[in-house]
CSV table of C-alpha atoms in Angstrom, one decimal:
chain,number,residue,atom,x,y,z
A,22,LEU,CA,-108.7,28.3,-75.0
A,23,TYR,CA,-110.9,29.4,-78.0
A,24,HIS,CA,-109.0,27.1,-80.4
A,25,VAL,CA,-109.2,24.2,-78.0
A,26,LEU,CA,-112.9,24.6,-77.7
A,27,LEU,CA,-113.3,24.7,-81.5
A,28,GLY,CA,-111.2,21.5,-81.7
A,29,PHE,CA,-113.5,19.8,-79.2
A,30,ARG,CA,-116.5,21.1,-81.1
A,31,SER,CA,-115.4,19.7,-84.4
A,32,LEU,CA,-114.6,16.3,-82.8
A,33,TYR,CA,-117.8,15.9,-80.8
A,34,LEU,CA,-120.4,18.0,-82.7
A,35,GLN,CA,-121.7,15.0,-84.6
A,36,ASN,CA,-122.4,13.1,-81.4
A,37,MET,CA,-123.6,16.0,-79.2
A,38,ASP,CA,-126.5,18.4,-79.3
A,39,GLY,CA,-126.2,22.1,-78.5
A,40,TRP,CA,-127.2,21.9,-74.9
A,41,GLN,CA,-124.7,19.1,-74.1
A,42,TRP,CA,-122.0,21.2,-75.8
A,43,TRP,CA,-122.6,24.2,-73.6
A,44,GLN,CA,-122.6,22.1,-70.5
A,45,LEU,CA,-119.2,20.8,-71.4
A,46,VAL,CA,-118.0,24.4,-72.0
A,47,LEU,CA,-119.3,25.7,-68.6
A,48,SER,CA,-117.8,22.7,-66.8
A,49,ILE,CA,-114.3,23.5,-68.2
A,50,LEU,CA,-114.6,27.2,-67.4
A,51,PHE,CA,-115.7,26.4,-63.8
A,52,VAL,CA,-112.7,24.1,-63.2
A,53,MET,CA,-110.3,26.7,-64.7
A,54,ALA,CA,-111.9,29.5,-62.6
A,55,THR,CA,-111.6,27.4,-59.4
A,56,GLN,CA,-107.9,26.8,-60.1
A,57,ARG,CA,-107.4,30.5,-60.9
A,58,SER,CA,-109.2,31.6,-57.7
A,59,ALA,CA,-106.9,29.3,-55.6
A,60,GLY,CA,-103.9,30.7,-57.2
A,61,SER,CA,-105.0,34.3,-56.9
A,62,GLN,CA,-106.0,33.8,-53.2
A,63,ARG,CA,-102.4,33.8,-52.2
A,64,GLU,CA,-101.9,37.0,-54.2
A,65,ARG,CA,-104.8,38.6,-52.3
A,66,ILE,CA,-103.4,37.5,-48.9
A,67,MET,CA,-99.9,38.8,-50.0
A,68,SER,CA,-101.4,42.1,-51.0
A,69,LEU,CA,-103.1,42.5,-47.6
A,70,LEU,CA,-99.9,41.8,-45.8
A,71,ASP,CA,-97.7,44.0,-48.0
A,72,GLN,CA,-99.9,47.1,-47.8
A,73,SER,CA,-100.0,48.6,-44.3
A,74,TYR,CA,-100.1,45.4,-42.2
A,75,ASP,CA,-97.9,45.6,-39.1
A,76,VAL,CA,-97.1,42.2,-37.6
A,77,ASN,CA,-96.1,43.9,-34.4
A,78,GLU,CA,-99.5,45.6,-33.9
A,79,TRP,CA,-102.4,43.6,-32.5
A,80,PRO,CA,-105.6,43.4,-34.6
A,81,ASN,CA,-107.7,45.7,-32.5
A,82,ALA,CA,-105.1,48.4,-31.8
A,83,LYS,CA,-107.0,51.1,-33.8
A,84,GLN,CA,-110.2,50.4,-31.8
A,85,GLY,CA,-108.2,50.6,-28.5
A,86,ARG,CA,-109.4,47.3,-27.1
A,87,PRO,CA,-107.8,43.9,-26.5
A,88,THR,CA,-108.0,41.1,-29.0
A,89,LEU,CA,-109.9,38.1,-27.7
A,90,ILE,CA,-108.1,34.8,-28.1
A,91,SER,CA,-110.4,31.8,-28.0
A,92,VAL,CA,-108.5,28.7,-26.9
A,93,GLN,CA,-109.2,25.0,-27.2
A,94,MET,CA,-107.0,22.0,-26.1
A,95,TYR,CA,-107.4,18.6,-27.6
A,96,PHE,CA,-105.3,15.9,-25.7
A,97,ASN,CA,-104.0,12.9,-27.6
A,98,SER,CA,-102.1,11.3,-24.7
A,99,PHE,CA,-101.6,11.9,-21.0
A,100,GLY,CA,-98.4,10.4,-19.5
A,101,SER,CA,-98.2,9.1,-16.0
A,102,LEU,CA,-97.0,11.4,-13.2
A,103,ASN,CA,-93.3,11.1,-12.4
A,104,ALA,CA,-93.2,11.4,-8.6
A,105,ALA,CA,-89.4,11.7,-8.4
A,106,ASN,CA,-89.3,14.7,-10.8
A,107,MET,CA,-92.8,16.0,-10.0
A,108,ASP,CA,-93.9,16.4,-13.6
A,109,PHE,CA,-96.1,14.8,-16.3
A,110,THR,CA,-96.1,14.6,-20.1
A,111,ILE,CA,-98.9,15.4,-22.5
A,112,ASP,CA,-99.4,15.4,-26.2
A,113,MET,CA,-102.0,17.9,-27.4
A,114,PHE,CA,-103.4,20.2,-30.1
A,115,LEU,CA,-103.4,23.8,-29.0
A,116,ARG,CA,-106.0,25.7,-31.1
A,117,GLN,CA,-106.3,29.5,-30.9
A,118,ARG,CA,-108.9,31.6,-32.7
A,119,TRP,CA,-109.1,35.4,-33.1
A,120,ARG,CA,-110.4,38.0,-35.5
A,121,ASP,CA,-108.1,40.3,-37.4
A,122,PRO,CA,-110.1,42.9,-39.4
A,123,ARG,CA,-107.0,43.8,-41.4
A,124,LEU,CA,-107.2,40.3,-43.1
A,125,GLN,CA,-110.8,40.6,-44.4
A,126,TYR,CA,-111.3,40.1,-48.1
A,127,ARG,CA,-114.5,39.9,-50.3
A,128,THR,CA,-113.8,37.6,-53.2
A,129,GLY,CA,-112.2,34.2,-53.5
A,130,LEU,CA,-112.2,31.2,-51.3
A,131,GLU,CA,-114.2,31.1,-48.1
A,132,SER,CA,-110.9,30.3,-46.2
A,133,TYR,CA,-107.3,30.0,-47.1
A,134,THR,CA,-104.7,27.8,-45.4
A,135,ILE,CA,-101.2,29.3,-45.3
A,136,MET,CA,-98.5,26.6,-45.5
A,137,GLU,CA,-95.4,28.7,-46.2
A,138,GLN,CA,-93.4,29.5,-43.1
A,139,LYS,CA,-92.3,32.9,-44.5
A,140,LEU,CA,-95.9,33.9,-45.1
A,141,GLN,CA,-97.0,32.6,-41.7
A,142,ASN,CA,-94.4,34.8,-40.1
A,143,LYS,CA,-96.0,37.9,-41.7
A,144,VAL,CA,-99.3,37.3,-39.9
A,145,TRP,CA,-99.8,38.6,-36.3
A,146,LYS,CA,-100.1,35.8,-33.8
A,147,PRO,CA,-100.4,35.8,-30.0
A,148,ASP,CA,-97.2,35.1,-28.0
A,149,THR,CA,-98.7,32.3,-26.0
A,150,TYR,CA,-96.4,30.3,-23.6
A,151,PHE,CA,-96.9,27.6,-21.0
A,152,GLU,CA,-96.2,28.8,-17.5
A,153,ASN,CA,-95.4,25.5,-15.9
A,154,VAL,CA,-93.5,23.8,-18.8
A,155,LYS,CA,-90.2,22.1,-18.4
A,156,THR,CA,-89.6,20.9,-22.0
A,157,ALA,CA,-91.7,21.4,-25.1
A,158,GLN,CA,-91.5,20.1,-28.7
A,159,ILE,CA,-93.5,21.0,-31.8
A,160,HIS,CA,-93.9,17.9,-34.0
A,161,THR,CA,-92.2,18.2,-37.4
A,162,VAL,CA,-92.9,14.8,-39.0
A,163,SER,CA,-93.6,14.6,-41.9
A,164,MET,CA,-93.8,18.4,-41.9
A,165,PRO,CA,-94.2,21.0,-39.2
A,166,ASN,CA,-97.6,20.3,-37.5
A,167,ILE,CA,-98.7,24.0,-37.6
A,168,LEU,CA,-102.0,25.2,-39.2
A,169,LEU,CA,-102.8,28.8,-40.0
A,170,ARG,CA,-106.1,29.4,-41.7
A,171,ILE,CA,-107.6,32.8,-42.6
A,172,SER,CA,-111.3,33.2,-43.5
A,173,LYS,CA,-113.1,35.9,-45.4
A,174,THR,CA,-114.4,37.6,-42.2
A,175,GLY,CA,-110.8,37.9,-40.9
A,176,ASP,CA,-111.2,35.0,-38.5
A,177,VAL,CA,-107.8,33.3,-37.9
A,178,LEU,CA,-107.3,29.7,-36.7
A,179,TYR,CA,-103.8,28.9,-35.4
A,180,SER,CA,-103.3,25.3,-34.4
A,181,MET,CA,-100.2,23.3,-33.5
A,182,ARG,CA,-99.4,19.9,-32.1
A,183,VAL,CA,-97.0,19.9,-29.2
A,184,THR,CA,-95.6,17.5,-26.6
A,185,LEU,CA,-95.0,19.1,-23.2
A,186,THR,CA,-93.4,18.1,-19.9
A,187,LEU,CA,-95.2,20.1,-17.2
A,188,THR,CA,-94.5,20.5,-13.5
A,189,CYS,CA,-97.1,19.3,-11.0
A,190,ASN,CA,-96.5,20.0,-7.3
A,191,LEU,CA,-97.4,16.6,-5.8
A,192,GLU,CA,-98.6,16.2,-2.3
A,193,LEU,CA,-97.2,12.8,-1.3
A,194,ALA,CA,-98.2,12.5,2.4
A,195,LEU,CA,-100.7,9.8,1.4
A,196,TYR,CA,-98.5,8.1,-1.2
A,197,PRO,CA,-99.5,5.6,-2.6
A,198,PHE,CA,-103.0,6.4,-1.6
A,199,ASP,CA,-102.7,10.0,-2.9
A,200,ALA,CA,-104.9,12.1,-5.2
A,201,GLN,CA,-103.3,14.9,-7.2
A,202,LEU,CA,-104.4,18.1,-8.9
A,203,CYS,CA,-102.3,19.0,-11.9
A,204,TYR,CA,-102.5,22.1,-14.2
A,205,VAL,CA,-101.8,23.3,-17.7
A,206,ARG,CA,-101.4,27.1,-17.5
A,207,ILE,CA,-101.0,29.4,-20.5
A,208,SER,CA,-100.5,33.1,-20.7
A,209,SER,CA,-99.1,35.9,-22.9
A,210,TYR,CA,-95.3,36.5,-22.5
A,211,ALA,CA,-95.0,40.1,-23.7
A,212,ASN,CA,-98.6,41.4,-24.4
A,213,THR,CA,-100.4,42.7,-21.3
A,214,ASP,CA,-104.2,42.2,-20.8
A,215,ASP,CA,-105.0,45.5,-22.6
A,216,VAL,CA,-103.6,43.9,-25.8
A,217,ILE,CA,-104.6,40.2,-25.4
A,218,LYS,CA,-107.4,38.7,-23.5
A,219,TYR,CA,-107.6,34.9,-23.3
A,220,ILE,CA,-111.0,33.1,-23.1
A,221,TRP,CA,-111.9,29.5,-23.3
A,222,ARG,CA,-114.0,28.2,-26.3
A,223,GLU,CA,-117.6,27.4,-25.8
A,224,GLU,CA,-118.4,25.4,-22.7
A,225,GLY,CA,-118.1,21.7,-23.3
A,226,THR,CA,-115.6,22.1,-26.2
A,227,ALA,CA,-112.8,23.9,-24.4
A,228,LEU,CA,-111.1,20.7,-23.3
A,229,VAL,CA,-111.4,17.6,-25.4
A,230,ILE,CA,-109.7,14.4,-24.2
A,231,GLU,CA,-109.3,11.3,-26.4
A,232,GLU,CA,-111.7,8.6,-25.2
A,233,ARG,CA,-109.1,5.8,-25.3
A,234,ILE,CA,-106.6,7.7,-23.1
A,235,GLU,CA,-105.3,5.6,-20.1
A,236,ILE,CA,-103.1,7.2,-17.5
A,237,SER,CA,-100.6,4.7,-16.0
A,238,GLN,CA,-101.3,4.2,-12.2
A,239,PHE,CA,-104.0,6.9,-12.2
A,240,ASP,CA,-107.7,7.4,-12.7
A,241,LEU,CA,-108.8,10.7,-14.3
A,242,LEU,CA,-111.7,11.8,-12.0
A,243,GLY,CA,-112.5,15.0,-13.9
A,244,PHE,CA,-111.2,18.2,-15.4
A,245,SER,CA,-112.2,21.9,-15.4
A,246,THR,CA,-111.2,25.2,-16.9
A,247,GLY,CA,-110.6,28.6,-15.4
A,248,GLU,CA,-109.1,32.0,-16.0
A,249,HIS,CA,-106.3,33.8,-14.1
A,250,SER,CA,-104.3,37.0,-14.2
A,251,ASN,CA,-100.5,37.3,-13.6
A,252,SER,CA,-99.2,40.6,-12.1
A,253,TYR,CA,-95.6,41.4,-12.6
A,254,VAL,CA,-93.5,44.5,-12.6
A,255,THR,CA,-93.9,44.5,-16.4
A,256,GLY,CA,-97.7,44.6,-16.2
A,257,ASN,CA,-100.8,42.4,-15.9
A,258,PHE,CA,-101.1,39.4,-18.2
A,259,SER,CA,-104.2,37.4,-19.0
A,260,GLY,CA,-104.0,33.6,-18.7
A,261,LEU,CA,-106.0,30.4,-18.7
A,262,THR,CA,-105.8,27.3,-16.5
A,263,ALA,CA,-106.9,23.7,-17.2
A,264,SER,CA,-107.1,21.5,-14.1
A,265,PHE,CA,-107.0,17.7,-13.9
A,266,GLN,CA,-108.1,15.7,-10.9
A,267,LEU,CA,-106.2,12.4,-10.6
A,268,ARG,CA,-106.4,9.5,-8.1
A,269,ARG,CA,-103.6,6.9,-7.9
A,270,GLN,CA,-104.5,3.2,-8.4
A,271,HIS,CA,-103.5,0.7,-5.8
A,272,GLY,CA,-102.9,-2.5,-7.9
A,273,TYR,CA,-99.3,-1.8,-8.9
A,274,HIS,CA,-98.1,-0.9,-5.4
A,275,ILE,CA,-100.0,-3.8,-3.7
A,276,LEU,CA,-98.2,-6.3,-6.0
A,277,GLN,CA,-94.8,-4.6,-6.0
A,278,THR,CA,-94.6,-3.4,-2.4
A,279,TYR,CA,-97.2,-4.6,0.0
A,280,VAL,CA,-97.4,-8.3,-0.8
A,281,PRO,CA,-93.6,-8.8,-0.8
A,282,THR,CA,-93.2,-7.0,2.6
A,283,ILE,CA,-96.1,-9.0,4.1
A,284,LEU,CA,-94.3,-12.2,3.0
A,285,ILE,CA,-91.0,-11.0,4.4
A,286,VAL,CA,-92.5,-10.2,7.8
A,287,SER,CA,-94.3,-13.5,7.8
A,288,ILE,CA,-91.1,-15.4,7.1
A,289,SER,CA,-89.4,-13.7,10.1
A,290,TRP,CA,-92.0,-15.3,12.4
A,291,VAL,CA,-90.7,-18.8,11.4
A,292,SER,CA,-87.9,-18.3,14.0
A,293,PHE,CA,-90.5,-18.6,16.8
A,294,TRP,CA,-90.9,-22.3,16.0
A,295,LEU,CA,-87.2,-23.0,16.1
A,296,ASP,CA,-85.4,-24.0,19.3
A,297,PRO,CA,-83.9,-21.1,21.3
A,298,ASN,CA,-80.5,-22.6,21.0
A,299,ALA,CA,-80.7,-22.9,17.2
A,300,VAL,CA,-78.4,-19.9,16.8
A,301,PRO,CA,-77.3,-20.3,13.2
A,302,GLY,CA,-80.8,-20.9,11.8
A,303,ARG,CA,-82.5,-18.1,13.7
A,304,VAL,CA,-79.7,-15.5,13.2
A,305,SER,CA,-79.6,-16.2,9.4
A,306,LEU,CA,-83.3,-16.0,9.1
A,307,GLY,CA,-83.5,-12.7,11.1
A,308,VAL,CA,-80.6,-11.0,9.3
A,309,THR,CA,-81.7,-12.2,5.8
A,310,THR,CA,-85.3,-10.9,6.2
A,311,LEU,CA,-84.0,-7.6,7.7
A,312,LEU,CA,-81.6,-7.0,4.8
A,313,THR,CA,-84.2,-8.0,2.2
A,314,LEU,CA,-86.7,-5.5,3.6
A,315,THR,CA,-84.0,-2.8,3.8
A,316,THR,CA,-83.2,-3.3,0.1
A,317,LEU,CA,-86.8,-3.2,-0.9
A,318,ALA,CA,-87.3,0.0,1.1
A,319,ALA,CA,-84.3,1.6,-0.7
A,320,GLY,CA,-85.8,0.8,-4.1
A,321,ILE,CA,-89.1,2.5,-3.1
A,322,ARG,CA,-87.2,5.6,-1.9
A,323,GLN,CA,-85.4,5.9,-5.2
A,324,SER,CA,-88.7,6.5,-7.1
A,325,LEU,CA,-89.8,9.3,-4.7
A,326,PRO,CA,-88.5,12.8,-4.1
A,327,PRO,CA,-86.6,13.4,-0.8
A,328,VAL,CA,-89.5,15.2,1.0
A,329,SER,CA,-89.2,15.9,4.7
A,330,TYR,CA,-92.7,14.7,5.8
A,331,VAL,CA,-93.8,11.1,6.5
A,332,LYS,CA,-95.6,9.3,3.7
A,333,ALA,CA,-98.1,6.4,4.0
A,334,ILE,CA,-95.6,4.1,2.5
A,335,ASP,CA,-93.0,5.2,5.1
A,336,VAL,CA,-95.4,4.2,7.9
A,337,TRP,CA,-95.9,0.7,6.3
A,338,ILE,CA,-92.2,0.1,5.8
A,339,SER,CA,-91.3,1.4,9.2
A,340,TYR,CA,-93.8,-1.0,10.9
A,341,CYS,CA,-92.5,-3.9,8.9
A,342,MET,CA,-89.0,-3.0,9.9
A,343,ILE,CA,-90.1,-3.0,13.6
A,344,MET,CA,-91.7,-6.4,13.2
A,345,VAL,CA,-88.6,-8.0,11.6
A,346,PHE,CA,-86.2,-6.3,13.9
A,347,GLY,CA,-88.4,-7.2,16.9
A,348,ALA,CA,-88.2,-10.9,15.9
A,349,LEU,CA,-84.4,-10.7,15.8
A,350,LEU,CA,-84.4,-9.0,19.3
A,351,GLU,CA,-86.8,-11.7,20.6
A,352,PHE,CA,-84.4,-14.4,19.6
A,353,THR,CA,-81.6,-12.6,21.4
A,354,PHE,CA,-83.7,-12.5,24.5
A,355,VAL,CA,-84.8,-16.1,24.5
A,356,ASN,CA,-81.3,-17.3,23.7
A,357,TRP,CA,-80.0,-15.4,26.7
A,358,MET,CA,-82.7,-17.0,28.9
A,359,ALA,CA,-82.1,-20.5,27.5
A,360,ASN,CA,-78.4,-20.3,28.5
A,361,LYS,CA,-78.8,-18.4,31.9
A,362,LYS,CA,-78.2,-20.6,34.9
A,363,MET,CA,-81.0,-20.8,37.4
A,364,TRP,CA,-79.6,-20.5,40.9
A,365,ARG,CA,-81.9,-20.2,43.9
A,366,SER,CA,-84.5,-18.6,41.8
A,367,THR,CA,-88.0,-18.1,43.3
A,368,LEU,CA,-89.5,-17.4,39.8
A,369,PRO,CA,-91.2,-20.9,39.5
A,370,ASP,CA,-93.0,-20.3,42.8
A,371,LYS,CA,-94.2,-16.8,41.8
A,372,ILE,CA,-95.3,-17.4,38.3
A,373,THR,CA,-97.9,-20.0,37.3
A,374,MET,CA,-97.5,-20.7,33.5
A,375,PRO,CA,-100.7,-21.1,31.5
A,376,ARG,CA,-101.1,-24.5,29.9
A,377,CYS,CA,-101.0,-23.1,26.4
A,378,LEU,CA,-97.5,-21.7,27.1
A,379,ALA,CA,-96.2,-24.5,29.4
A,380,GLY,CA,-95.7,-26.8,26.4
A,381,TYR,CA,-97.4,-30.0,27.7
A,382,PRO,CA,-101.0,-31.0,27.7
A,383,GLU,CA,-103.2,-31.3,30.8
A,384,THR,CA,-103.2,-34.7,32.5
A,385,ASP,CA,-105.9,-36.5,34.4
A,386,GLU,CA,-105.3,-36.0,38.1
A,387,ASP,CA,-107.1,-39.2,39.0
A,388,ASP,CA,-104.8,-41.3,36.8
A,389,SER,CA,-102.4,-42.7,39.4
A,390,THR,CA,-100.6,-44.8,36.9
A,391,LEU,CA,-99.0,-41.7,35.3
A,392,GLU,CA,-95.9,-40.3,36.8
A,393,ALA,CA,-96.5,-36.8,38.3
A,394,PRO,CA,-94.8,-34.2,36.2
A,395,LYS,CA,-92.0,-32.2,37.5
A,396,LYS,CA,-92.9,-28.8,38.8
A,397,GLU,CA,-92.8,-26.4,35.9
A,398,GLY,CA,-90.0,-23.9,35.9
A,399,TYR,CA,-87.4,-26.0,37.7
A,400,ALA,CA,-84.5,-26.7,35.4
A,401,PRO,CA,-80.7,-25.9,35.3
A,402,THR,CA,-81.5,-22.9,33.0
A,403,TYR,CA,-84.4,-20.6,32.1
A,404,ILE,CA,-85.0,-22.5,28.9
A,405,PHE,CA,-88.6,-23.4,30.1
A,406,TYR,CA,-89.4,-19.7,30.1
A,407,ALA,CA,-87.6,-19.0,26.9
A,408,ARG,CA,-89.7,-21.6,25.1
A,409,ALA,CA,-92.8,-20.1,26.7
A,410,PHE,CA,-91.8,-16.7,25.5
A,411,ASP,CA,-91.4,-18.1,21.9
A,412,ARG,CA,-95.0,-19.6,22.2
A,413,LEU,CA,-96.3,-16.2,23.3
A,414,SER,CA,-94.5,-14.4,20.4
A,415,ARG,CA,-96.3,-16.7,18.0
A,416,ILE,CA,-99.5,-15.0,19.0
A,417,LEU,CA,-98.3,-11.4,19.8
A,418,PHE,CA,-96.4,-10.7,16.6
A,419,PRO,CA,-99.0,-11.9,14.1
A,420,GLY,CA,-101.8,-10.4,16.2
A,421,SER,CA,-100.2,-6.9,16.4
A,422,PHE,CA,-99.5,-7.0,12.6
A,423,LEU,CA,-103.1,-7.9,12.0
A,424,VAL,CA,-104.4,-5.0,14.2
A,425,PHE,CA,-102.0,-2.6,12.3
A,426,ASN,CA,-103.5,-3.7,9.0
A,427,LEU,CA,-107.0,-3.3,10.2
A,428,ILE,CA,-106.2,0.3,11.1
A,429,TYR,CA,-103.8,1.2,8.2
A,430,TRP,CA,-105.9,0.2,5.2
A,431,PRO,CA,-109.3,1.7,6.1
A,432,TYR,CA,-107.7,4.9,7.3
A,433,TYR,CA,-105.7,5.7,4.2
A,434,ILE,CA,-108.3,4.4,1.7
A,435,ILE,CA,-111.1,6.5,3.3
A,436,LEU,CA,-108.8,9.5,3.5
A,437,GLN,CA,-107.9,9.2,-0.2
A,438,ARG,CA,-111.6,9.1,-1.2
A,439,MET,CA,-112.3,12.1,0.9
A,440,ILE,CA,-109.6,14.2,-0.6
A,441,ALA,CA,-110.3,13.0,-4.2
């Protein structure tokens, strides 16, 4: 270094004064000292870990008190809830902070990031696990997404990026007008609460959710944090809970389920305008709509778990089935009436048919030029009454379906908002 400086001095002395020369020397020494400190920092950490550091002993074991683990969760993405499997998927950064007095040092960098896997394994870390996890994955592209940083004061930051599939016990009685409450629960697997005590980071920063996150079919109404304790035969364990309030959106199900079923039910009413003896047309129409509705209902059931209670979608599908099947039964009845022989029947004398159901307009009684109509109800068969029953069904079926809708939609929408 001395000879290098002399060489620089001989080359630039003629163009530099003494003060500029010493500035250059100090700059070179500072850069070299910085590189030297970075290289020696690893040696300092290694010396701390090689002396009397026990990776199996928690940081505050000598003080006889538990180590406080401060936890923060940063959510990158939030997958939609899978109703059939009762789970959801999230991508998040799990950040844990604690103080380890055994890792304190005086000189060198303010903090040092350990990248080596072998060196990371020599540092004590909490054995945190997710209580309601199904599958988990730590990202490894382009290298393991794990951060371990040690500061002068012995503060340790341990962060990792994970993708989790977590269970969520869904209550589907109001499906698809349901609101759900899902959790992310963490705890220590082997260390009891006298060794590790989990706490959330400062209020407002414990849970951070990416602003652009959109959850398919759901609105995120809010989230909260809490602490819990698990008691097993092996001891009491500290834990944390993150809760998410979700409300299902209606748009997808209205377009995929409710609108098609309304159209199918409406098509089944076309048979009321066909002649009671039009057997091929009315049978084909009734059977086709019934089979179409059955297929649609089977597709809806495949996306839901086989729960034992009745869901809101079951109420809707069942009523649509009743409407379509009722239209088919109505045809069976009017076809039987249209072909039943009338023999000495007193029905025309007992029943006065309203003009709207009789099938012909009112005539002017003073018009003597018109031929008096035949007394209503008298015919070789009951076809007069079959046609009247068809005209009555044109009002009853749509009217009952309208009343059902006026009750169904306000009831479940209001109930969803109350629960949410």
